[in-house]
Amino acid sequence: MLAAAAVAPRQRLCVAFSGGADSTTLLHLLARLRPRFGFDLCAAHVHHGLSPNADAWLEFCARQCAALGVAFHPFREQVARDHPAGLEAAAREVRHGALARVACDWLVFGHHQDDQAETLLFRLLRGTGLRGAAAMAAVEPGSPGRLRPLLGVRRADIRTFAQAASLEWIEDESNADPRHARNLLRHRVFPLIGAAFPGAVPALARASGHFREADGLLGDLAALDCAACGGWPLQRDRLLALSDERVRNVLRWRIREMGGEAPARARLVEAVRQLRTAEEAPLYLPLGAVACCAYRGRLWLEPPRDGAPEQPLAWRQEPVQRWGAGVVRFEPVTGAGLGRAALQRAVDVALVPRWPGLTLRQDRGRPRRSFKNLCQEAGIPAWLRPRLPVLRVDGEAAWIGEIGVAAEFRCGPGEAGVLPVWQR
Ligand SMILES: Nc1ncnc2c1ncn2[C@@H]1O[C@H](COP(=O)(O)OP(=O)(O)OP(=O)(O)O)[C@@H](O)[C@H]1O
């Protein structure tokens, strides 16, 4: 598995070390494999402060690491007891937050096949989608990536090995607490299932592999559909020519790609319904971690409060400048857009959001118009206005995204010009 994950010599592996039988076995195995693979090994333990034994566990982990010559990183964390998702979830969040702070290439966990089967069943009972049913991956690339080398091994086999190797470990008394839903599954439900279906655990683990594969294919389909819709921002009419299922798949995939959690199915169903009934009209649909925006034939997702940067972004002739969730491209043109010479003479050129009192004259001989009037005339919806990029040149608006160039800055015929294009 280490070879499959392409763990290279000198890469830094950090075992997430609870001190339990699984991560203790894992740590000992990796310590033995260290000379053969040439990786650097360390271990991290998170002290949640929830058990009266937490100090003793931390000391136990420190001693084990010292005996194996493995660097040890202890984390003492506070867990909120009033977390809306419950104490277990709060502890997990804190644990993963602490482990993410370890400088390493791979975090290595002691999850095994029984954990995988329990995770799958637990999630199915809560109505999970394909992504959740895919459960845990043995190799999850990332920075750091995650490895679960024991994912194909049964819990009982790990214990047998640990006993045969005379390893010592600690038992977390909370693992026996039937008030935790996971423990109820482990101690009551799985023994019953196992008696009736002896191969249930490996079969469930296998099923999660099938779900993982199918989920990967849905990701491929979403990527193909996005490409066929012209890439982000998508062409709205092409997206809506797809079936509802595929539109939802695209939205779900993009939200995850942006680091958010996919909203509940009912919410996505409603979003697609609204997209279809709005036809061509501008639309702004909050979807949890992101907002779905549709405007002038284009559709995109953006973080709800990340429309425009708060601070001016100085422009020093770069071809591309970031703007909120998108970019502004400055394309070289001749006889169109903004005159380059005037921009080069200016002292202060920056991309900024609209400011109070902003006005712009679109054509010589026509009056200056307020930002609000310009937006109304162009049919720009109120939600999009704070996000519009404005190129401010020595205090004057030279260009406003979606509106255009100010007459005073327009490039003369045959002159070198630059045309800003806002891509959301
Ligand atoms: N206190 C801890 N400090 C460091 N690592 C831990 C700690 N607790 C658990 N781990 C790591 O997580 C693995 C799984 O532990 P456990 O089954 O208790 O957690 P889980 O909540 O089911 O999993 P996950 O945290 O991945 O959701 C362990 O084998 C170990 O690698």
Short mmCIF file of C-alpha atoms and ligand atoms in Angstrom, two decimals:
data_model
loop_
_atom_site.label_atom_id
_atom_site.label_comp_id
_atom_site.label_asym_id
_atom_site.label_seq_id
_atom_site.Cartn_x
_atom_site.Cartn_y
_atom_site.Cartn_z
CA MET A 1 0.00 0.00 0.00
CA LEU A 2 2.89 2.37 0.75
CA ALA A 3 4.18 1.66 -2.75
CA ALA A 4 0.69 2.16 -4.24
CA ALA A 5 0.49 5.55 -2.54
CA ALA A 6 3.92 6.34 -4.02
CA VAL A 7 5.38 7.09 -0.59
CA ALA A 8 8.88 8.22 -1.49
CA PRO A 9 12.09 8.03 0.56
CA ARG A 10 12.45 11.06 2.89
CA GLN A 11 8.70 11.72 2.80
CA ARG A 12 7.31 12.51 6.25
CA LEU A 13 4.69 10.11 7.62
CA CYS A 14 2.81 11.03 10.78
CA VAL A 15 0.79 8.34 12.55
CA ALA A 16 -2.42 9.66 14.14
CA PHE A 17 -1.70 7.86 17.39
CA SER A 18 -4.55 7.38 19.85
CA GLY A 19 -2.67 4.71 21.80
CA GLY A 20 -5.41 2.14 20.99
CA ALA A 21 -4.67 -1.31 19.56
CA ASP A 22 -5.04 -0.23 15.93
CA SER A 23 -2.83 2.84 15.83
CA THR A 24 -0.31 1.17 18.16
CA THR A 25 -0.01 -1.78 15.75
CA LEU A 26 0.24 0.66 12.86
CA LEU A 27 3.02 2.62 14.55
CA HIS A 28 5.02 -0.52 15.30
CA LEU A 29 4.60 -1.84 11.75
CA LEU A 30 5.66 1.46 10.20
CA ALA A 31 8.65 1.70 12.55
CA ARG A 32 9.72 -1.73 11.26
CA LEU A 33 9.18 -0.74 7.61
CA ARG A 34 11.04 2.55 7.99
CA PRO A 35 14.51 1.24 6.97
CA ARG A 36 13.08 -0.51 3.89
CA PHE A 37 11.11 2.47 2.53
CA GLY A 38 13.33 5.26 3.91
CA PHE A 39 10.47 7.53 5.03
CA ASP A 40 10.63 9.80 8.10
CA LEU A 41 8.23 8.72 10.81
CA CYS A 42 6.59 10.72 13.57
CA ALA A 43 3.38 10.39 15.61
CA ALA A 44 0.80 12.86 16.91
CA HIS A 45 -1.62 12.38 19.78
CA VAL A 46 -4.57 14.64 20.48
CA HIS A 47 -5.48 15.06 24.14
CA HIS A 48 -9.17 16.02 24.10
CA GLY A 49 -9.39 16.44 27.85
CA LEU A 50 -12.66 14.47 27.88
CA SER A 51 -11.58 11.40 29.78
CA PRO A 52 -10.09 11.36 33.32
CA ASN A 53 -7.44 9.09 31.76
CA ALA A 54 -6.45 11.55 29.03
CA ASP A 55 -3.17 12.57 30.74
CA ALA A 56 -2.17 8.92 31.20
CA TRP A 57 -2.90 8.18 27.51
CA LEU A 58 -0.73 11.05 26.39
CA GLU A 59 2.13 9.83 28.60
CA PHE A 60 1.68 6.28 27.33
CA CYS A 61 1.91 7.49 23.70
CA ALA A 62 4.98 9.57 24.49
CA ARG A 63 6.70 6.50 26.06
CA GLN A 64 5.86 4.26 23.10
CA CYS A 65 7.30 6.78 20.66
CA ALA A 66 10.46 7.25 22.74
CA ALA A 67 10.98 3.45 22.80
CA LEU A 68 10.65 3.27 19.01
CA GLY A 69 12.78 6.36 18.36
CA VAL A 70 9.84 8.17 16.75
CA ALA A 71 9.35 11.95 17.15
CA PHE A 72 6.18 12.67 19.14
CA HIS A 73 3.82 15.63 18.76
CA PRO A 74 1.30 16.01 21.57
CA PHE A 75 -1.68 18.37 21.15
CA ARG A 76 -3.73 19.49 24.15
CA GLU A 77 -7.06 20.71 22.81
CA GLN A 78 -10.35 22.03 24.23
CA VAL A 79 -13.55 20.42 22.97
CA ALA A 80 -16.80 22.43 23.12
CA ARG A 81 -19.32 20.37 25.09
CA ASP A 82 -22.29 22.18 23.53
CA HIS A 83 -21.41 21.51 19.87
CA PRO A 84 -24.68 21.24 17.86
CA ALA A 85 -23.50 18.00 16.19
CA GLY A 86 -22.66 16.37 19.55
CA LEU A 87 -19.55 15.66 21.58
CA GLU A 88 -18.16 12.92 19.32
CA ALA A 89 -18.36 15.16 16.26
CA ALA A 90 -16.85 18.08 18.19
CA ALA A 91 -13.93 15.89 19.32
CA ARG A 92 -13.38 14.68 15.75
CA GLU A 93 -13.37 18.23 14.40
CA VAL A 94 -10.84 19.33 17.02
CA ARG A 95 -8.71 16.21 16.40
CA HIS A 96 -8.57 16.69 12.65
CA GLY A 97 -7.84 20.41 13.12
CA ALA A 98 -4.87 19.58 15.38
CA LEU A 99 -3.54 16.81 13.11
CA ALA A 100 -3.70 19.17 10.13
CA ARG A 101 -1.10 21.33 11.90
CA VAL A 102 1.59 18.59 11.81
CA ALA A 103 4.21 19.33 9.15
CA CYS A 104 4.12 16.08 7.15
CA ASP A 105 3.38 14.62 3.71
CA TRP A 106 1.01 11.89 4.92
CA LEU A 107 -1.19 11.48 7.98
CA VAL A 108 -1.58 7.77 8.65
CA PHE A 109 -4.69 6.43 10.43
CA GLY A 110 -5.41 3.09 12.07
CA HIS A 111 -8.87 2.57 10.52
CA HIS A 112 -9.55 -1.07 9.61
CA GLN A 113 -12.14 -3.08 7.69
CA ASP A 114 -14.63 -3.24 10.56
CA ASP A 115 -14.43 0.58 10.87
CA GLN A 116 -15.15 0.81 7.15
CA ALA A 117 -18.21 -1.46 7.37
CA GLU A 118 -19.52 0.37 10.46
CA THR A 119 -19.01 3.74 8.77
CA LEU A 120 -20.90 2.60 5.68
CA LEU A 121 -23.84 1.16 7.59
CA PHE A 122 -23.99 4.16 9.93
CA ARG A 123 -24.11 6.53 6.97
CA LEU A 124 -26.65 4.45 5.02
CA LEU A 125 -28.92 4.52 8.04
CA ARG A 126 -28.79 8.31 7.86
CA GLY A 127 -29.63 8.38 4.15
CA THR A 128 -26.19 9.19 2.83
CA GLY A 129 -25.48 9.85 -0.84
CA LEU A 130 -22.88 8.09 -2.98
CA ARG A 131 -20.00 10.21 -1.68
CA GLY A 132 -20.79 9.27 1.92
CA ALA A 133 -21.35 5.61 0.99
CA ALA A 134 -17.88 5.55 -0.56
CA ALA A 135 -16.78 5.78 3.13
CA MET A 136 -13.00 5.97 3.68
CA ALA A 137 -10.28 5.70 1.07
CA ALA A 138 -7.05 3.79 1.71
CA VAL A 139 -5.13 6.54 -0.08
CA GLU A 140 -6.39 10.13 -0.14
CA PRO A 141 -3.94 12.41 -1.91
CA GLY A 142 -3.67 15.95 -0.51
CA SER A 143 -1.37 18.13 1.52
CA PRO A 144 -1.01 16.33 3.73
CA GLY A 145 -2.49 13.21 2.14
CA ARG A 146 -4.14 10.52 4.24
CA LEU A 147 -3.24 6.86 4.36
CA ARG A 148 -5.14 4.00 5.95
CA PRO A 149 -2.89 0.98 5.51
CA LEU A 150 -5.04 -1.30 7.70
CA LEU A 151 -8.32 -0.64 5.87
CA GLY A 152 -8.37 -4.15 4.39
CA VAL A 153 -7.57 -5.87 7.72
CA ARG A 154 -10.16 -7.14 10.24
CA ARG A 155 -10.18 -5.70 13.77
CA ALA A 156 -9.75 -9.17 15.31
CA ASP A 157 -6.67 -9.89 13.15
CA ILE A 158 -5.04 -6.66 14.33
CA ARG A 159 -5.62 -7.67 17.95
CA THR A 160 -4.21 -11.16 17.32
CA PHE A 161 -1.10 -9.63 15.77
CA ALA A 162 -0.71 -7.08 18.58
CA GLN A 163 -0.97 -9.81 21.22
CA ALA A 164 1.45 -12.09 19.38
CA ALA A 165 3.94 -9.21 19.12
CA SER A 166 3.47 -8.47 22.87
CA LEU A 167 2.45 -4.90 22.14
CA GLU A 168 0.88 -2.76 24.82
CA TRP A 169 -2.06 -0.44 24.17
CA ILE A 170 -4.76 1.44 25.96
CA GLU A 171 -8.51 0.86 25.93
CA ASP A 172 -10.62 4.00 25.56
CA GLU A 173 -13.57 3.41 27.90
CA SER A 174 -15.79 5.66 25.69
CA ASN A 175 -15.60 3.01 22.93
CA ALA A 176 -17.89 0.85 25.08
CA ASP A 177 -20.42 3.61 25.82
CA PRO A 178 -23.73 2.54 24.17
CA ARG A 179 -24.97 6.15 24.24
CA HIS A 180 -22.77 6.77 21.20
CA ALA A 181 -24.66 5.60 18.09
CA ARG A 182 -21.47 4.18 16.56
CA ASN A 183 -20.81 2.04 19.60
CA LEU A 184 -24.37 0.74 19.55
CA LEU A 185 -23.82 -0.41 15.97
CA ARG A 186 -20.45 -1.95 16.84
CA HIS A 187 -21.45 -3.80 20.00
CA ARG A 188 -25.11 -4.69 19.43
CA VAL A 189 -25.98 -4.57 15.73
CA PHE A 190 -22.83 -5.96 14.10
CA PRO A 191 -22.67 -9.12 16.24
CA LEU A 192 -26.25 -9.90 15.11
CA ILE A 193 -25.50 -9.17 11.47
CA GLY A 194 -22.27 -11.18 11.70
CA ALA A 195 -24.15 -14.20 13.11
CA ALA A 196 -26.65 -14.17 10.24
CA PHE A 197 -24.21 -13.09 7.49
CA PRO A 198 -20.69 -14.23 8.36
CA GLY A 199 -19.13 -12.35 5.44
CA ALA A 200 -20.98 -9.08 6.19
CA VAL A 201 -17.97 -6.94 7.13
CA PRO A 202 -15.83 -7.66 4.06
CA ALA A 203 -18.97 -7.50 1.89
CA LEU A 204 -19.89 -4.04 3.23
CA ALA A 205 -16.29 -2.89 2.77
CA ARG A 206 -16.43 -4.18 -0.82
CA ALA A 207 -19.70 -2.34 -1.39
CA SER A 208 -18.10 0.92 -0.25
CA GLY A 209 -15.47 0.30 -2.94
CA HIS A 210 -18.23 0.03 -5.56
CA PHE A 211 -19.81 3.26 -4.30
CA ARG A 212 -16.40 4.94 -4.45
CA GLU A 213 -15.97 3.89 -8.06
CA ALA A 214 -19.45 5.09 -9.01
CA ASP A 215 -18.85 8.39 -7.20
CA GLY A 216 -15.63 8.84 -9.21
CA LEU A 217 -17.56 8.27 -12.43
CA LEU A 218 -20.15 10.89 -11.42
CA GLY A 219 -17.23 13.28 -10.91
CA ASP A 220 -16.00 12.45 -14.42
CA LEU A 221 -19.49 13.05 -15.82
CA ALA A 222 -19.70 16.43 -14.04
CA ALA A 223 -16.31 17.44 -15.47
CA LEU A 224 -17.43 16.44 -18.99
CA ASP A 225 -20.73 18.31 -18.59
CA CYS A 226 -18.91 21.44 -17.37
CA ALA A 227 -16.55 21.30 -20.35
CA ALA A 228 -19.52 20.88 -22.72
CA CYS A 229 -21.09 23.97 -21.11
CA GLY A 230 -18.00 26.03 -21.95
CA GLY A 231 -16.22 25.72 -18.57
CA TRP A 232 -16.79 28.08 -15.61
CA PRO A 233 -18.77 30.31 -15.74
CA LEU A 234 -21.06 27.87 -17.54
CA GLN A 235 -23.35 28.68 -20.43
CA ARG A 236 -26.70 28.69 -18.74
CA ASP A 237 -28.74 27.43 -21.69
CA ARG A 238 -26.42 24.48 -22.28
CA LEU A 239 -26.48 23.53 -18.61
CA LEU A 240 -30.26 23.68 -18.50
CA ALA A 241 -30.48 21.52 -21.61
CA LEU A 242 -29.18 18.68 -19.39
CA SER A 243 -31.48 16.55 -17.26
CA ASP A 244 -32.23 17.72 -13.70
CA GLU A 245 -30.09 14.88 -12.34
CA ARG A 246 -27.06 16.00 -14.33
CA VAL A 247 -27.52 19.68 -13.40
CA ARG A 248 -27.65 18.67 -9.73
CA ASN A 249 -24.59 16.50 -10.23
CA VAL A 250 -22.67 19.46 -11.73
CA LEU A 251 -23.67 21.76 -8.85
CA ARG A 252 -22.83 19.16 -6.20
CA TRP A 253 -19.45 18.43 -7.78
CA ARG A 254 -18.52 22.11 -8.11
CA ILE A 255 -19.50 22.87 -4.50
CA ARG A 256 -17.20 20.07 -3.30
CA GLU A 257 -14.46 21.21 -5.62
CA MET A 258 -14.73 24.63 -3.94
CA GLY A 259 -14.26 22.93 -0.55
CA GLY A 260 -17.91 23.07 0.56
CA GLU A 261 -20.28 20.34 1.65
CA ALA A 262 -22.94 19.38 -0.86
CA PRO A 263 -26.36 20.64 0.25
CA ALA A 264 -29.24 18.25 0.93
CA ARG A 265 -30.85 16.78 -2.17
CA ALA A 266 -34.14 18.66 -1.56
CA ARG A 267 -32.26 21.96 -1.62
CA LEU A 268 -30.59 21.13 -4.94
CA VAL A 269 -33.92 19.98 -6.41
CA GLU A 270 -35.39 23.36 -5.47
CA ALA A 271 -32.38 25.25 -6.86
CA VAL A 272 -32.71 23.53 -10.25
CA ARG A 273 -36.44 24.22 -10.26
CA GLN A 274 -35.80 27.92 -9.64
CA LEU A 275 -33.13 28.00 -12.34
CA ARG A 276 -35.56 26.56 -14.84
CA THR A 277 -38.46 28.88 -13.93
CA ALA A 278 -36.23 32.00 -13.93
CA GLU A 279 -35.43 31.30 -17.60
CA GLU A 280 -33.12 34.20 -18.63
CA ALA A 281 -33.61 36.40 -15.53
CA PRO A 282 -30.67 37.12 -13.20
CA LEU A 283 -30.65 34.82 -10.20
CA TYR A 284 -28.84 34.58 -6.87
CA LEU A 285 -29.47 31.37 -4.94
CA PRO A 286 -27.74 30.78 -1.59
CA LEU A 287 -26.76 27.09 -1.41
CA GLY A 288 -25.09 26.73 1.98
CA ALA A 289 -21.35 27.13 1.53
CA VAL A 290 -21.77 28.85 -1.85
CA ALA A 291 -24.20 30.94 -3.84
CA CYS A 292 -25.37 30.00 -7.33
CA CYS A 293 -25.36 33.06 -9.58
CA ALA A 294 -26.90 33.32 -13.02
CA TYR A 295 -26.59 36.42 -15.13
CA ARG A 296 -26.61 37.20 -18.85
CA GLY A 297 -26.44 33.66 -20.11
CA ARG A 298 -23.76 32.58 -17.63
CA LEU A 299 -24.00 30.60 -14.43
CA TRP A 300 -21.39 30.17 -11.74
CA LEU A 301 -20.92 29.43 -8.03
CA GLU A 302 -19.14 31.73 -5.62
CA PRO A 303 -18.53 31.94 -1.88
CA PRO A 304 -21.41 34.04 -0.49
CA ARG A 305 -19.33 36.77 1.09
CA ASP A 306 -16.35 36.62 -1.22
CA GLY A 307 -17.78 38.71 -4.03
CA ALA A 308 -15.16 41.42 -4.13
CA PRO A 309 -11.94 42.14 -2.23
CA GLU A 310 -12.23 44.83 0.43
CA GLN A 311 -8.83 46.35 -0.33
CA PRO A 312 -7.81 48.01 -3.63
CA LEU A 313 -5.68 45.68 -5.76
CA ALA A 314 -2.93 47.71 -7.44
CA TRP A 315 -2.64 46.94 -11.17
CA ARG A 316 0.89 47.05 -12.56
CA GLN A 317 0.22 45.93 -16.12
CA GLU A 318 -0.23 42.25 -15.12
CA PRO A 319 -2.17 40.31 -17.79
CA VAL A 320 -4.44 38.78 -15.09
CA GLN A 321 -5.54 40.06 -11.70
CA ARG A 322 -7.57 38.04 -9.18
CA TRP A 323 -10.97 39.51 -8.36
CA GLY A 324 -13.07 37.83 -5.67
CA ALA A 325 -13.79 34.29 -6.79
CA GLY A 326 -12.84 35.12 -10.42
CA VAL A 327 -10.27 37.16 -12.35
CA VAL A 328 -9.98 40.24 -14.53
CA ARG A 329 -7.98 39.63 -17.74
CA PHE A 330 -6.31 42.62 -19.38
CA GLU A 331 -6.21 41.75 -23.07
CA PRO A 332 -3.90 43.66 -25.42
CA VAL A 333 -5.90 45.25 -28.28
CA THR A 334 -5.41 48.02 -30.83
CA GLY A 335 -7.77 50.99 -31.17
CA ALA A 336 -10.18 49.63 -28.54
CA GLY A 337 -10.57 49.41 -24.78
CA LEU A 338 -8.44 51.71 -22.59
CA GLY A 339 -5.52 53.71 -24.03
CA ARG A 340 -2.36 52.05 -22.72
CA ALA A 341 -0.29 55.25 -22.77
CA ALA A 342 -2.67 57.04 -20.36
CA LEU A 343 -2.60 54.03 -18.00
CA GLN A 344 1.21 54.02 -18.04
CA ARG A 345 1.35 57.75 -17.19
CA ALA A 346 -1.03 57.34 -14.23
CA VAL A 347 0.32 57.17 -10.66
CA ASP A 348 -2.37 55.01 -9.04
CA VAL A 349 -4.12 52.29 -11.02
CA ALA A 350 -6.10 49.73 -9.02
CA LEU A 351 -9.05 47.35 -9.17
CA VAL A 352 -11.55 48.37 -6.51
CA PRO A 353 -15.23 47.76 -5.70
CA ARG A 354 -17.64 50.63 -6.50
CA TRP A 355 -17.43 53.59 -4.15
CA PRO A 356 -20.07 56.15 -3.03
CA GLY A 357 -20.48 58.92 -5.58
CA LEU A 358 -18.88 56.91 -8.42
CA THR A 359 -19.83 58.27 -11.85
CA LEU A 360 -18.74 57.45 -15.41
CA ARG A 361 -19.31 59.02 -18.84
CA GLN A 362 -19.74 56.32 -21.48
CA ASP A 363 -19.61 58.66 -24.52
CA ARG A 364 -18.22 62.12 -25.07
CA GLY A 365 -21.07 64.62 -25.25
CA ARG A 366 -23.23 62.55 -22.90
CA PRO A 367 -23.57 63.40 -19.19
CA ARG A 368 -21.76 61.49 -16.46
CA ARG A 369 -24.07 58.89 -14.93
CA SER A 370 -24.18 57.53 -11.41
CA PHE A 371 -23.12 53.91 -10.79
CA LYS A 372 -26.71 53.06 -9.84
CA ASN A 373 -28.12 54.52 -13.08
CA LEU A 374 -25.49 52.72 -15.15
CA CYS A 375 -26.38 49.40 -13.48
CA GLN A 376 -30.12 49.96 -13.88
CA GLU A 377 -29.69 50.77 -17.56
CA ALA A 378 -27.51 47.69 -18.09
CA GLY A 379 -29.97 45.47 -16.18
CA ILE A 380 -27.35 44.50 -13.58
CA PRO A 381 -29.13 43.03 -10.54
CA ALA A 382 -28.54 44.57 -7.11
CA TRP A 383 -26.72 41.46 -5.76
CA LEU A 384 -24.10 41.68 -8.49
CA ARG A 385 -23.31 45.38 -8.09
CA PRO A 386 -20.97 45.22 -5.05
CA ARG A 387 -18.98 42.53 -6.92
CA LEU A 388 -18.35 44.52 -10.10
CA PRO A 389 -14.67 45.36 -10.54
CA VAL A 390 -13.87 49.02 -11.19
CA LEU A 391 -10.50 50.06 -12.63
CA ARG A 392 -9.69 53.26 -10.76
CA VAL A 393 -7.09 55.47 -12.42
CA ASP A 394 -5.88 58.36 -10.24
CA GLY A 395 -9.25 58.54 -8.49
CA GLU A 396 -11.40 58.27 -11.64
CA ALA A 397 -13.37 55.25 -12.86
CA ALA A 398 -11.79 54.21 -16.18
CA TRP A 399 -13.67 50.92 -16.57
CA ILE A 400 -16.46 49.09 -14.79
CA GLY A 401 -16.98 45.38 -15.32
CA GLU A 402 -20.21 44.62 -17.29
CA ILE A 403 -20.60 48.37 -18.07
CA GLY A 404 -17.54 49.36 -20.04
CA VAL A 405 -14.87 51.99 -20.58
CA ALA A 406 -15.08 55.69 -19.64
CA ALA A 407 -14.96 58.03 -22.64
CA GLU A 408 -11.95 59.96 -21.21
CA PHE A 409 -9.84 56.77 -21.14
CA ARG A 410 -10.95 55.27 -24.43
CA CYS A 411 -8.18 54.22 -26.80
CA GLY A 412 -7.80 56.31 -30.00
CA PRO A 413 -7.86 54.68 -33.46
CA GLY A 414 -4.68 52.71 -34.17
CA GLU A 415 -3.35 53.21 -30.59
CA ALA A 416 -2.22 50.43 -28.30
CA GLY A 417 -5.04 49.61 -25.95
CA VAL A 418 -5.95 47.18 -23.19
CA LEU A 419 -9.37 45.62 -22.77
CA PRO A 420 -10.27 44.40 -19.27
CA VAL A 421 -12.52 41.33 -19.22
CA TRP A 422 -14.08 40.16 -15.98
CA GLN A 423 -14.33 36.36 -15.71
CA ARG A 424 -16.41 35.20 -12.79
N1 LIG B 1 -6.77 11.13 20.22
C1 LIG B 1 -6.24 10.78 19.04
N2 LIG B 1 -5.05 11.29 18.66
C2 LIG B 1 -4.51 10.96 17.47
N3 LIG B 1 -5.10 10.14 16.59
C3 LIG B 1 -6.28 9.61 16.90
C4 LIG B 1 -6.92 9.89 18.14
N4 LIG B 1 -8.08 9.22 18.17
C5 LIG B 1 -8.16 8.54 17.00
N5 LIG B 1 -7.09 8.75 16.24
C6 LIG B 1 -6.81 8.19 14.89
O1 LIG B 1 -8.05 7.96 14.22
C7 LIG B 1 -8.20 6.58 13.94
C8 LIG B 1 -9.65 6.20 14.08
O2 LIG B 1 -10.05 6.37 15.39
P1 LIG B 1 -11.55 6.26 15.82
O3 LIG B 1 -12.14 5.07 15.13
O4 LIG B 1 -11.60 6.39 17.29
O5 LIG B 1 -12.08 7.60 15.21
P2 LIG B 1 -13.32 7.90 14.28
O6 LIG B 1 -13.93 9.09 14.88
O7 LIG B 1 -14.12 6.68 14.03
O8 LIG B 1 -12.52 8.24 12.94
P3 LIG B 1 -12.30 9.63 12.28
O9 LIG B 1 -11.60 10.49 13.29
O10 LIG B 1 -11.41 9.38 11.09
O11 LIG B 1 -13.65 10.10 11.90
C9 LIG B 1 -7.28 5.89 14.92
O12 LIG B 1 -6.87 4.61 14.45
C10 LIG B 1 -6.13 6.84 14.99
O13 LIG B 1 -5.27 6.68 13.86
#
